[in-house]
């Protein structure tokens, strides 16, 4: 399923051999997700000798395009380009004549007893509720508290008969909470703040790489798209887990990077692009000398949310075409679900991905996603089918393919994307401080940091990650 990455790796390793005998590089990039790939390729384009060390057996990190039986692609990580205006990723697609398309889904809101929520009501409520995520009341408060208050008073005023159904309102709020969580990455909408630093790019928020796959972004950056020749001064090593980064205080010594397999490389500087979740777990053993306290505070203070996908492939679609099916429980049905299956009541809904109309993606977040990751694939598949049958109020065909993400258990990600917690408004410099390089006595940057979490305004996205990779490459190029 990762054949294209393997091909890239072979090309790159052949290049490495041509400069064999030397293990010193201008720059070592740790991690080949969106930010690392952007940094490494920008430096290589400028003629720098770059070594990119990636722990996993593929390029892409939190972008992971996988093939399902029958040659259809699905995205287990990032799905869309969020916004078009000034988007570095949208621009790369345009420049390379890759037609990304807006994914437009109809919505239908199903209930656990087989009923359907009135479509006009739902549309009005969601059109009111979703923009609340962008509002910024004078006093920061938990997003959930703010949205609950506003949504309740809106429904009370306009839809008194719906408002009178307390259980419905309760369950509807749980549903909207889950939608917010899947956007933000939070476990509960009260874990994130109304006062977020995130800046939304103009234009459509759901631009899809559809049948090309998000992997195309990496082929473009690495100059391998359409059989491009790659970048001669970029050496890529996959399955290379970095375990230690020794950085000098004096201006003469080199940076020494060691890997789990015992290999050792030196460079003038290193760009670290691992997720803030990986940093939380390993910074103490990874860096020598240890990171300064402000860096550690940033690492601890920026939460990394978890969003997971469960993808079921069917012989043919049995659901209404191009439709997101939202799941709003009835309290009594939710209670009847056995304890061990309660996680299924926190799956917000399902929709076909744009790359494959025979597939359905079910979305989970936070603690529920973490729990889902611990269950066997057989259980997750069977319970997902049960859930779909309950809400669709019919029997459905047996899936012919299955894949689910495990972004939290993956030791090289430990989560999906970062968000602004309740304490973020009083600590506005967490992300800039994570982004600031460690310098030697001559003031030269030796250890630089990129990755979505280091982006003060476009964190949690692919375009935001690419921006940070370019930022650090340009810092080294003196631009
Ligand atoms: C389910 C999901 C849905 C998403 N949806 C969207 C979306 O629709 N649109 C959007 O814009 N964004 C989305 N995102 C977010 C987006 O994918 C990320 O923000 C972005 O890909 C992060 O890139 P990065 O380079 O910062 O980090 P990563 O992609 O995590 O790259 C870091 C790399 O470092 C490697 N690494 C880790 N430890 C080591 C080590 N010790 N040694 C060597 N290498 C190491 C990792 O394997 C990884 O490849 C989604 C993410 C997820 C998980
Ligand atoms: C994109 O298409 C235009 C017009 O057909 C062409 O001039 C250009 O060279 C193409 N660019 C790439 C990168 O293929
Ligand atoms: C669910 O489907 C059954 C059988 O088709 C039907 O009788 C029932 O009315 C449906 N339930 C609802 C709430 O629509
Ligand atoms: C969020 O906070 C509000 C206000 O404190 C509360 O009413 C609501 O129940 C909370 N929601 C969740 C899901 O915890």
Tab-separated table of C-alpha atoms and ligand atoms in Angstrom, residues 30-36 53-56 60-63 76-80 82 214 240-242 273-275 278 282 307 309 407 412-413 416-417 451-452 460-463 465, ligand 1:
chain	number	residue	atom	x	y	z
A	30	UNK	CA	14.316	14.899	11.607
A	31	UNK	CA	10.958	13.682	10.296
A	32	UNK	CA	9.479	13.743	6.802
A	33	UNK	CA	5.941	14.910	7.417
A	34	UNK	CA	4.665	18.040	5.710
A	35	UNK	CA	6.961	20.394	7.628
A	36	UNK	CA	10.120	18.267	7.330
A	53	UNK	CA	15.822	10.927	8.745
A	54	UNK	CA	12.329	9.473	9.015
A	55	UNK	CA	11.417	6.913	11.680
A	56	UNK	CA	8.575	5.317	9.764
A	60	UNK	CA	4.084	11.841	4.929
A	61	UNK	CA	3.722	11.660	8.717
A	62	UNK	CA	0.206	12.751	9.597
A	63	UNK	CA	-0.646	12.709	5.905
A	76	UNK	CA	-6.124	8.157	7.074
A	77	UNK	CA	-4.693	11.522	8.135
A	78	UNK	CA	-5.281	14.953	6.615
A	79	UNK	CA	-8.239	15.005	4.252
A	80	UNK	CA	-8.620	18.550	2.903
A	82	UNK	CA	-8.434	24.146	4.579
A	214	UNK	CA	-2.740	14.015	-0.442
A	240	UNK	CA	15.609	5.727	10.851
A	241	UNK	CA	14.421	6.584	14.322
A	242	UNK	CA	16.446	9.422	15.789
A	273	UNK	CA	9.901	18.398	13.030
A	274	UNK	CA	8.486	15.618	15.229
A	275	UNK	CA	5.008	16.253	16.668
A	278	UNK	CA	6.559	12.979	20.439
A	282	UNK	CA	10.881	12.056	24.544
A	307	UNK	CA	-8.891	12.431	15.828
A	309	UNK	CA	-10.942	7.614	11.217
A	407	UNK	CA	-2.606	8.284	15.549
A	412	UNK	CA	5.945	8.642	16.012
A	413	UNK	CA	2.895	10.878	16.255
A	416	UNK	CA	-3.422	14.134	15.495
A	417	UNK	CA	-3.206	17.918	15.761
A	451	UNK	CA	5.926	21.338	12.644
A	452	UNK	CA	2.270	22.321	12.827
A	460	UNK	CA	-3.262	21.912	13.139
A	461	UNK	CA	-3.069	21.971	9.350
A	462	UNK	CA	-0.899	20.778	6.482
A	463	UNK	CA	-0.497	24.263	5.027
A	465	UNK	CA	3.110	22.667	8.750
B	1	LIG	C1	-6.984	12.292	11.235
B	1	LIG	C2	-6.356	13.583	10.821
B	1	LIG	C3	-7.042	14.454	10.007
B	1	LIG	C4	-6.481	15.661	9.619
B	1	LIG	N1	-7.156	16.464	8.749
B	1	LIG	C5	-6.547	17.548	8.237
B	1	LIG	C6	-7.124	18.251	7.154
B	1	LIG	O1	-8.186	17.886	6.645
B	1	LIG	N2	-6.471	19.350	6.674
B	1	LIG	C7	-5.283	19.767	7.199
B	1	LIG	O2	-4.728	20.765	6.728
B	1	LIG	N3	-4.704	19.101	8.223
B	1	LIG	C8	-5.296	17.988	8.736
B	1	LIG	N4	-4.682	17.266	9.703
B	1	LIG	C9	-3.460	17.792	10.328
B	1	LIG	C10	-2.203	17.595	9.474
B	1	LIG	O3	-2.172	16.269	9.022
B	1	LIG	C11	-0.984	17.904	10.316
B	1	LIG	O4	-1.081	19.189	10.894
B	1	LIG	C12	0.330	17.880	9.509
B	1	LIG	O5	0.347	16.805	8.595
B	1	LIG	C13	1.491	17.802	10.462
B	1	LIG	O6	2.724	17.805	9.772
B	1	LIG	P1	4.081	17.923	10.611
B	1	LIG	O7	5.196	17.909	9.634
B	1	LIG	O8	3.993	19.040	11.561
B	1	LIG	O9	4.135	16.613	11.537
B	1	LIG	P2	4.163	15.055	11.157
B	1	LIG	O10	3.350	14.817	9.953
B	1	LIG	O11	3.809	14.341	12.395
B	1	LIG	O12	5.691	14.792	10.771
B	1	LIG	C14	6.658	14.446	11.719
B	1	LIG	C15	7.454	13.261	11.203
B	1	LIG	O13	8.462	12.940	12.153
B	1	LIG	C16	8.608	11.539	12.205
B	1	LIG	N5	9.240	11.184	13.481
B	1	LIG	C17	8.700	11.178	14.721
B	1	LIG	N6	9.609	10.809	15.640
B	1	LIG	C18	10.774	10.587	14.971
B	1	LIG	C19	12.092	10.191	15.359
B	1	LIG	N7	12.394	9.933	16.639
B	1	LIG	N8	13.033	10.052	14.403
B	1	LIG	C20	12.738	10.309	13.091
B	1	LIG	N9	11.523	10.690	12.670
B	1	LIG	C21	10.544	10.832	13.603
B	1	LIG	C22	7.193	11.040	12.073
B	1	LIG	O14	7.146	9.691	11.666
B	1	LIG	C23	6.603	12.002	11.046
B	1	LIG	O15	6.740	11.502	9.730
B	1	LIG	C24	-5.203	16.026	10.079
B	1	LIG	C25	-4.505	15.146	10.896
B	1	LIG	C26	-5.051	13.936	11.256
B	1	LIG	C27	-4.250	12.992	12.085
